[in-house]
């Protein structure tokens, strides 16, 4: 067992970072390829309730993971003396002139894309799916509402698949850091 | 090649561990509000799909892990933090062995779920069954569900621990 507390902190940060990535990527795979198809085996009304419950719960997991990935990632870089709170913030090899820096920079940009996609799903498309039809709504409004819901569901599916592809790319970039980066 | 193997290994672990956490945290939560008959249908459907995903991920983890182990270069390993060695006299080697044991335990558990516990939950009813036979059948299914529940929790705990054990390898090992 390591007796240096600094090593324990390093292990703990690495553990939380890896576990968060696993929850985000594995959770998205399970939602898309396991729970999604399972929903089709029950009546549509119940499937909608199940879809709403599973998505609500998964969004908490996904946001928690995304935030932990960023925090633990930054802390790990700081502990490797590559990142600090004083100007110019980035130390070698975290500059864009080096492969390591470009790879970490790309990973950060992709993290931002995941966060934007997550925000779109949470604050724009999910509320459209959850909207209820008030009594006295006209047939035209119901049709338009339904079209809006179908469009929102399609967008959520597209964004989820894009997130999956991005996360796999991030995993590849992350794995390459051990050998100095990929880009 | 090393990067590709490491990425495949990481993605397979992520799919497996993230999937088991999602099944426990998300599916179980959603089941609470569902009628029991539909819980059975969803569980059967999701469970069957998840087992194959889990088995495939574990096989990828095993294959890529073994290849990575074979490609480990002793002198290169010694340059890493803590100058680790792949022997049982060093923490790195012992941690690697513990991780391999964890992988075997997970493979055995998921195989048991796929080929024994999941099929055991199927109800076998015949028109000529007596009341005692029906009660015994119900008890058998109840036991199978309990075993499955235990296996799922064991799998979740071991898989989450394996991530921690693997994370410690970067600093030279844990035990």
Short mmCIF file of C-alpha atoms in Angstrom, two decimals:
data_model
loop_
_atom_site.label_atom_id
_atom_site.label_comp_id
_atom_site.label_asym_id
_atom_site.label_seq_id
_atom_site.Cartn_x
_atom_site.Cartn_y
_atom_site.Cartn_z
CA UNK A 1 0.00 0.00 0.00
CA UNK A 2 1.35 3.48 -0.82
CA UNK A 3 2.25 5.36 2.38
CA UNK A 4 2.51 8.80 0.76
CA UNK A 5 -0.82 10.72 1.04
CA UNK A 6 0.01 12.53 -2.23
CA UNK A 7 -0.05 9.19 -4.07
CA UNK A 8 -3.42 8.36 -2.50
CA UNK A 9 -4.78 11.71 -3.73
CA UNK A 10 -3.43 10.93 -7.20
CA UNK A 11 -5.08 7.47 -7.16
CA UNK A 12 -8.37 8.94 -5.91
CA UNK A 13 -8.41 11.64 -8.60
CA UNK A 14 -7.62 9.07 -11.30
CA UNK A 15 -10.31 6.75 -9.92
CA UNK A 16 -13.04 9.42 -9.91
CA UNK A 17 -11.97 10.60 -13.38
CA UNK A 18 -12.07 7.06 -14.86
CA UNK A 19 -15.33 6.17 -13.10
CA UNK A 20 -17.00 9.37 -14.36
CA UNK A 21 -15.95 8.61 -17.94
CA UNK A 22 -17.28 5.06 -17.53
CA UNK A 23 -20.62 6.31 -16.20
CA UNK A 24 -20.97 8.84 -19.03
CA UNK A 25 -19.96 6.54 -21.90
CA UNK A 26 -21.36 3.27 -20.57
CA UNK A 27 -24.54 4.97 -19.44
CA UNK A 28 -25.10 6.46 -22.90
CA UNK A 29 -24.52 3.04 -24.51
CA UNK A 30 -26.95 1.37 -22.07
CA UNK A 31 -29.59 4.07 -22.61
CA UNK A 32 -29.29 3.88 -26.41
CA UNK A 33 -28.84 0.15 -26.99
CA UNK A 34 -30.37 -1.55 -23.91
CA UNK A 35 -33.08 0.56 -22.26
CA UNK A 36 -34.28 2.22 -25.49
CA UNK A 37 -35.10 -1.07 -27.28
CA UNK A 38 -36.54 -2.53 -24.01
CA UNK A 39 -39.11 0.29 -24.00
CA UNK A 40 -40.58 -0.98 -27.25
CA UNK A 41 -41.63 -4.23 -25.53
CA UNK A 42 -44.33 -2.50 -23.41
CA UNK A 43 -47.44 -0.47 -24.37
CA UNK A 44 -46.63 3.04 -25.78
CA UNK A 45 -48.21 4.99 -22.90
CA UNK A 46 -46.17 3.04 -20.32
CA UNK A 47 -43.08 3.24 -22.55
CA UNK A 48 -43.39 7.04 -22.54
CA UNK A 49 -43.50 7.11 -18.72
CA UNK A 50 -40.53 4.74 -18.54
CA UNK A 51 -38.62 6.85 -21.08
CA UNK A 52 -39.24 9.99 -19.07
CA UNK A 53 -38.19 8.38 -15.77
CA UNK A 54 -35.02 6.80 -17.19
CA UNK A 55 -34.01 10.00 -19.04
CA UNK A 56 -34.58 12.18 -15.96
CA UNK A 57 -32.43 9.92 -13.84
CA UNK A 58 -29.74 9.50 -16.51
CA UNK A 59 -29.45 13.27 -17.03
CA UNK A 60 -28.39 13.60 -13.37
CA UNK A 61 -25.76 10.90 -13.87
CA UNK A 62 -24.54 12.47 -17.13
CA UNK A 63 -24.26 16.02 -15.74
CA UNK A 64 -22.56 14.78 -12.55
CA UNK A 65 -20.06 12.78 -14.63
CA UNK A 66 -19.32 15.68 -17.02
CA UNK A 67 -18.61 18.05 -14.12
CA UNK A 68 -16.44 15.50 -12.29
CA UNK A 69 -14.49 14.73 -15.49
CA UNK A 70 -13.59 18.43 -15.86
CA UNK A 71 -12.72 19.01 -12.19
CA UNK A 72 -10.63 15.84 -11.73
CA UNK A 73 -8.99 16.33 -15.15
CA UNK A 74 -7.88 19.85 -14.22
CA UNK A 75 -6.70 18.75 -10.76
CA UNK A 76 -4.67 15.89 -12.25
CA UNK A 77 -2.97 18.30 -14.68
CA UNK A 78 -2.31 20.67 -11.80
CA UNK A 79 -0.69 17.87 -9.78
CA UNK A 80 1.53 17.04 -12.77
CA UNK A 81 2.70 20.71 -12.70
CA UNK A 82 1.22 21.35 -16.14
CA UNK A 83 -1.53 23.69 -15.00
CA UNK A 84 -1.39 26.48 -12.42
CA UNK A 85 -3.45 29.46 -11.28
CA UNK A 86 -0.89 32.11 -12.32
CA UNK A 87 -0.12 33.44 -15.80
CA UNK A 88 0.51 31.82 -18.32
CA UNK A 89 -1.52 29.01 -16.63
CA UNK A 90 -0.15 26.25 -18.86
CA UNK A 91 3.31 24.76 -18.35
CA UNK A 92 5.19 22.52 -20.79
CA UNK A 93 4.09 20.07 -22.23
CA UNK A 94 0.61 21.61 -22.10
CA UNK A 95 1.33 24.28 -24.74
CA UNK A 96 -0.22 24.09 -28.21
CA UNK A 97 3.23 23.74 -29.78
CA UNK A 98 3.48 20.24 -28.30
CA UNK A 99 1.43 17.14 -29.18
CA UNK A 100 0.44 16.60 -25.54
CA UNK A 101 -0.96 20.14 -25.28
CA UNK A 102 -2.86 19.91 -28.59
CA UNK A 103 -4.37 16.56 -27.55
CA UNK A 104 -5.50 17.90 -24.14
CA UNK A 105 -6.80 21.07 -25.87
CA UNK A 106 -8.87 18.98 -28.31
CA UNK A 107 -10.22 16.92 -25.41
CA UNK A 108 -11.30 20.13 -23.66
CA UNK A 109 -13.03 21.41 -26.83
CA UNK A 110 -14.85 18.08 -27.18
CA UNK A 111 -15.86 18.27 -23.50
CA UNK A 112 -17.39 21.71 -24.28
CA UNK A 113 -19.31 20.17 -27.21
CA UNK A 114 -20.65 17.45 -24.87
CA UNK A 115 -21.69 20.10 -22.33
CA UNK A 116 -23.46 22.16 -25.05
CA UNK A 117 -25.25 19.04 -26.34
CA UNK A 118 -26.23 18.16 -22.76
CA UNK A 119 -27.59 21.68 -22.22
CA UNK A 120 -29.60 21.48 -25.46
CA UNK A 121 -31.12 18.15 -24.43
CA UNK A 122 -31.84 19.25 -20.83
CA UNK A 123 -33.13 22.78 -21.37
CA UNK A 124 -34.46 22.83 -24.92
CA UNK A 125 -35.61 19.43 -26.18
CA UNK A 126 -36.61 17.56 -22.97
CA UNK A 127 -39.13 20.24 -21.84
CA UNK A 128 -40.79 19.97 -25.28
CA UNK A 129 -41.27 16.21 -24.78
CA UNK A 130 -42.72 16.66 -21.30
CA UNK A 131 -45.32 19.31 -22.30
CA UNK A 132 -48.96 18.38 -21.64
CA UNK A 133 -51.91 19.23 -23.87
CA UNK A 134 -54.37 21.52 -22.07
CA UNK A 135 -58.14 20.90 -22.36
CA UNK A 136 -59.74 22.92 -25.18
CA UNK A 137 -56.66 22.75 -27.42
CA UNK A 138 -57.60 22.77 -31.10
CA UNK A 139 -56.86 19.84 -33.44
CA UNK A 140 -54.34 21.99 -35.35
CA UNK A 141 -52.49 22.83 -32.13
CA UNK A 142 -52.44 19.14 -31.11
CA UNK A 143 -50.97 18.19 -34.50
CA UNK A 144 -48.37 20.96 -34.28
CA UNK A 145 -47.55 19.92 -30.69
CA UNK A 146 -47.09 16.30 -31.76
CA UNK A 147 -44.86 17.33 -34.67
CA UNK A 148 -42.79 19.39 -32.21
CA UNK A 149 -42.43 16.39 -29.90
CA UNK A 150 -41.36 14.08 -32.72
CA UNK A 151 -38.79 16.67 -33.86
CA UNK A 152 -37.50 17.04 -30.28
CA UNK A 153 -37.23 13.23 -29.87
CA UNK A 154 -35.35 12.99 -33.18
CA UNK A 155 -32.92 15.72 -32.08
CA UNK A 156 -32.33 14.02 -28.71
CA UNK A 157 -31.51 10.77 -30.50
CA UNK A 158 -29.13 12.53 -32.92
CA UNK A 159 -27.36 14.38 -30.10
CA UNK A 160 -27.07 11.20 -27.99
CA UNK A 161 -25.45 9.35 -30.89
CA UNK A 162 -23.12 12.28 -31.59
CA UNK A 163 -22.18 12.31 -27.88
CA UNK A 164 -21.37 8.60 -28.04
CA UNK A 165 -19.08 9.08 -31.04
CA UNK A 166 -17.39 12.10 -29.41
CA UNK A 167 -16.82 10.21 -26.15
CA UNK A 168 -15.13 7.33 -28.01
CA UNK A 169 -12.83 9.86 -29.74
CA UNK A 170 -12.07 11.47 -26.35
CA UNK A 171 -11.22 8.02 -24.94
CA UNK A 172 -8.79 7.46 -27.83
CA UNK A 173 -7.18 10.88 -27.26
CA UNK A 174 -7.00 10.25 -23.50
CA UNK A 175 -5.35 6.86 -24.00
CA UNK A 176 -2.73 8.45 -26.29
CA UNK A 177 -1.59 10.88 -23.57
CA UNK A 178 0.45 8.11 -21.95
CA UNK A 179 2.63 8.14 -25.08
CA UNK A 180 2.75 11.93 -25.44
CA UNK A 181 -0.47 12.66 -27.36
CA UNK A 182 -1.99 11.92 -30.74
CA UNK A 183 -2.28 15.25 -32.61
CA UNK B 1 -1.02 0.18 -31.77
CA UNK B 2 -0.49 0.77 -28.03
CA UNK B 3 -2.86 3.75 -28.12
CA UNK B 4 -5.51 1.78 -30.00
CA UNK B 5 -5.30 -1.14 -27.54
CA UNK B 6 -5.46 1.20 -24.54
CA UNK B 7 -8.44 3.07 -26.01
CA UNK B 8 -10.31 -0.18 -26.80
CA UNK B 9 -9.56 -1.45 -23.29
CA UNK B 10 -10.81 1.80 -21.71
CA UNK B 11 -13.97 1.92 -23.86
CA UNK B 12 -14.79 -1.73 -23.03
CA UNK B 13 -14.39 -1.07 -19.28
CA UNK B 14 -16.52 2.07 -19.64
CA UNK B 15 -19.30 0.25 -21.51
CA UNK B 16 -19.29 -2.55 -18.94
CA UNK B 17 -19.06 -0.54 -15.69
CA UNK B 18 -21.19 2.38 -16.90
CA UNK B 19 -23.78 -0.07 -18.17
CA UNK B 20 -24.02 -1.92 -14.86
CA UNK B 21 -24.30 1.36 -12.91
CA UNK B 22 -27.02 2.58 -15.31
CA UNK B 23 -28.96 -0.68 -15.03
CA UNK B 24 -28.90 -0.41 -11.23
CA UNK B 25 -29.46 3.33 -10.85
CA UNK B 26 -31.69 4.11 -13.82
CA UNK B 27 -33.65 0.95 -14.69
CA UNK B 28 -34.39 -0.07 -11.08
CA UNK B 29 -35.60 3.47 -10.34
CA UNK B 30 -37.91 3.48 -13.39
CA UNK B 31 -39.28 0.02 -12.47
CA UNK B 32 -40.73 1.31 -9.19
CA UNK B 33 -43.52 3.12 -11.03
CA UNK B 34 -44.28 0.31 -13.49
CA UNK B 35 -46.94 -2.41 -13.16
CA UNK B 36 -45.33 -5.76 -12.09
CA UNK B 37 -46.27 -7.53 -15.35
CA UNK B 38 -44.45 -4.87 -17.38
CA UNK B 39 -41.46 -4.92 -15.02
CA UNK B 40 -41.04 -8.60 -15.94
CA UNK B 41 -41.19 -7.87 -19.68
CA UNK B 42 -38.76 -4.93 -19.50
CA UNK B 43 -36.37 -6.84 -17.21
CA UNK B 44 -36.30 -9.83 -19.54
CA UNK B 45 -35.73 -7.64 -22.61
CA UNK B 46 -33.17 -5.26 -21.08
CA UNK B 47 -31.50 -8.05 -19.07
CA UNK B 48 -30.95 -10.27 -22.12
CA UNK B 49 -29.49 -7.40 -24.17
CA UNK B 50 -27.32 -6.17 -21.30
CA UNK B 51 -25.86 -9.65 -20.63
CA UNK B 52 -24.53 -9.87 -24.21
CA UNK B 53 -23.12 -6.34 -24.05
CA UNK B 54 -21.45 -7.19 -20.71
CA UNK B 55 -20.03 -10.49 -21.95
CA UNK B 56 -18.69 -8.90 -25.15
CA UNK B 57 -17.14 -6.02 -23.16
CA UNK B 58 -15.50 -8.44 -20.70
CA UNK B 59 -14.04 -10.49 -23.55
CA UNK B 60 -12.65 -7.31 -25.19
CA UNK B 61 -11.22 -6.25 -21.81
CA UNK B 62 -9.55 -9.66 -21.42
CA UNK B 63 -8.15 -9.76 -24.96
CA UNK B 64 -6.85 -6.16 -25.02
CA UNK B 65 -5.58 -6.45 -21.43
CA UNK B 66 -3.60 -9.59 -22.30
CA UNK B 67 -2.15 -7.99 -25.45
CA UNK B 68 -1.18 -4.87 -23.47
CA UNK B 69 0.46 -7.08 -20.84
CA UNK B 70 2.44 -8.96 -23.51
CA UNK B 71 3.56 -5.66 -25.05
CA UNK B 72 4.76 -4.28 -21.70
CA UNK B 73 8.40 -3.36 -21.96
CA UNK B 74 10.37 -3.90 -18.73
CA UNK B 75 12.86 -1.01 -19.15
CA UNK B 76 10.03 1.35 -20.25
CA UNK B 77 7.96 0.24 -17.23
CA UNK B 78 10.83 1.08 -14.90
CA UNK B 79 10.78 4.71 -16.10
CA UNK B 80 7.18 5.17 -14.87
CA UNK B 81 6.40 6.71 -11.44
CA UNK B 82 7.46 4.33 -8.64
CA UNK B 83 9.71 2.27 -11.02
CA UNK B 84 7.22 -0.63 -11.11
CA UNK B 85 8.10 -4.23 -11.97
CA UNK B 86 5.81 -6.96 -13.25
CA UNK B 87 6.66 -9.45 -10.48
CA UNK B 88 4.79 -10.59 -7.39
CA UNK B 89 7.51 -9.06 -5.21
CA UNK B 90 6.44 -5.63 -6.47
CA UNK B 91 3.16 -3.80 -5.78
CA UNK B 92 2.55 -3.33 -9.53
CA UNK B 93 2.64 -7.10 -10.22
CA UNK B 94 0.41 -7.92 -7.21
CA UNK B 95 -2.12 -5.24 -8.21
CA UNK B 96 -2.15 -6.56 -11.77
CA UNK B 97 -2.86 -10.07 -10.40
CA UNK B 98 -5.69 -8.69 -8.24
CA UNK B 99 -7.16 -6.95 -11.29
CA UNK B 100 -6.98 -10.20 -13.28
CA UNK B 101 -8.75 -12.01 -10.40
CA UNK B 102 -11.45 -9.31 -10.43
CA UNK B 103 -11.88 -9.78 -14.18
CA UNK B 104 -12.25 -13.57 -13.73
CA UNK B 105 -14.84 -13.04 -10.96
CA UNK B 106 -16.81 -10.68 -13.22
CA UNK B 107 -16.64 -13.04 -16.19
CA UNK B 108 -17.85 -15.94 -13.99
CA UNK B 109 -20.69 -13.82 -12.56
CA UNK B 110 -21.91 -12.49 -15.93
CA UNK B 111 -21.66 -16.00 -17.46
CA UNK B 112 -23.68 -17.42 -14.55
CA UNK B 113 -26.30 -14.70 -15.06
CA UNK B 114 -26.49 -15.25 -18.82
CA UNK B 115 -26.52 -19.05 -18.90
CA UNK B 116 -28.00 -20.07 -15.54
CA UNK B 117 -29.74 -17.37 -13.47
CA UNK B 118 -31.58 -15.64 -16.31
CA UNK B 119 -32.98 -18.86 -17.84
CA UNK B 120 -33.88 -20.12 -14.31
CA UNK B 121 -36.35 -17.24 -13.94
CA UNK B 122 -38.55 -18.62 -16.71
CA UNK B 123 -41.85 -19.95 -15.42
CA UNK B 124 -42.48 -23.63 -16.24
CA UNK B 125 -46.18 -24.35 -16.02
CA UNK B 126 -48.15 -27.34 -17.24
CA UNK B 127 -51.93 -27.84 -17.12
CA UNK B 128 -51.53 -31.02 -15.00
CA UNK B 129 -49.53 -29.29 -12.22
CA UNK B 130 -50.81 -29.77 -8.65
CA UNK B 131 -51.16 -26.88 -6.16
CA UNK B 132 -47.96 -28.09 -4.42
CA UNK B 133 -46.09 -28.18 -7.72
CA UNK B 134 -47.24 -24.61 -8.53
CA UNK B 135 -46.15 -23.41 -5.07
CA UNK B 136 -42.76 -25.15 -5.48
CA UNK B 137 -42.35 -23.54 -8.91
CA UNK B 138 -43.10 -20.11 -7.43
CA UNK B 139 -40.54 -20.73 -4.68
CA UNK B 140 -37.96 -21.77 -7.27
CA UNK B 141 -38.51 -18.59 -9.30
CA UNK B 142 -38.34 -16.50 -6.12
CA UNK B 143 -34.98 -18.08 -5.27
CA UNK B 144 -33.71 -17.47 -8.84
CA UNK B 145 -34.72 -13.79 -8.58
CA UNK B 146 -32.89 -13.50 -5.21
CA UNK B 147 -29.76 -15.12 -6.67
CA UNK B 148 -29.91 -12.76 -9.65
CA UNK B 149 -30.27 -9.76 -7.36
CA UNK B 150 -27.23 -10.85 -5.34
CA UNK B 151 -25.23 -11.49 -8.54
CA UNK B 152 -26.10 -8.01 -9.89
CA UNK B 153 -24.98 -6.31 -6.66
CA UNK B 154 -21.78 -8.38 -6.49
CA UNK B 155 -21.04 -7.52 -10.14
CA UNK B 156 -21.60 -3.81 -9.54
CA UNK B 157 -19.33 -3.67 -6.47
CA UNK B 158 -16.51 -5.72 -8.05
CA UNK B 159 -16.61 -3.74 -11.32
CA UNK B 160 -16.45 -0.38 -9.51
CA UNK B 161 -13.56 -1.69 -7.36
CA UNK B 162 -11.72 -2.89 -10.49
CA UNK B 163 -11.73 0.68 -11.86
CA UNK B 164 -10.02 1.83 -8.64
CA UNK B 165 -7.49 -1.01 -8.76
CA UNK B 166 -6.70 -0.19 -12.41
CA UNK B 167 -6.39 3.54 -11.60
CA UNK B 168 -3.75 2.72 -8.95
CA UNK B 169 -1.51 1.06 -11.59
CA UNK B 170 -0.54 4.54 -12.87
CA UNK B 171 1.18 5.25 -9.57
CA UNK B 172 2.81 1.84 -9.20
CA UNK B 173 0.04 -0.29 -7.69
CA UNK B 174 -2.13 -0.60 -4.60
CA UNK B 175 -1.20 -3.71 -2.59
#
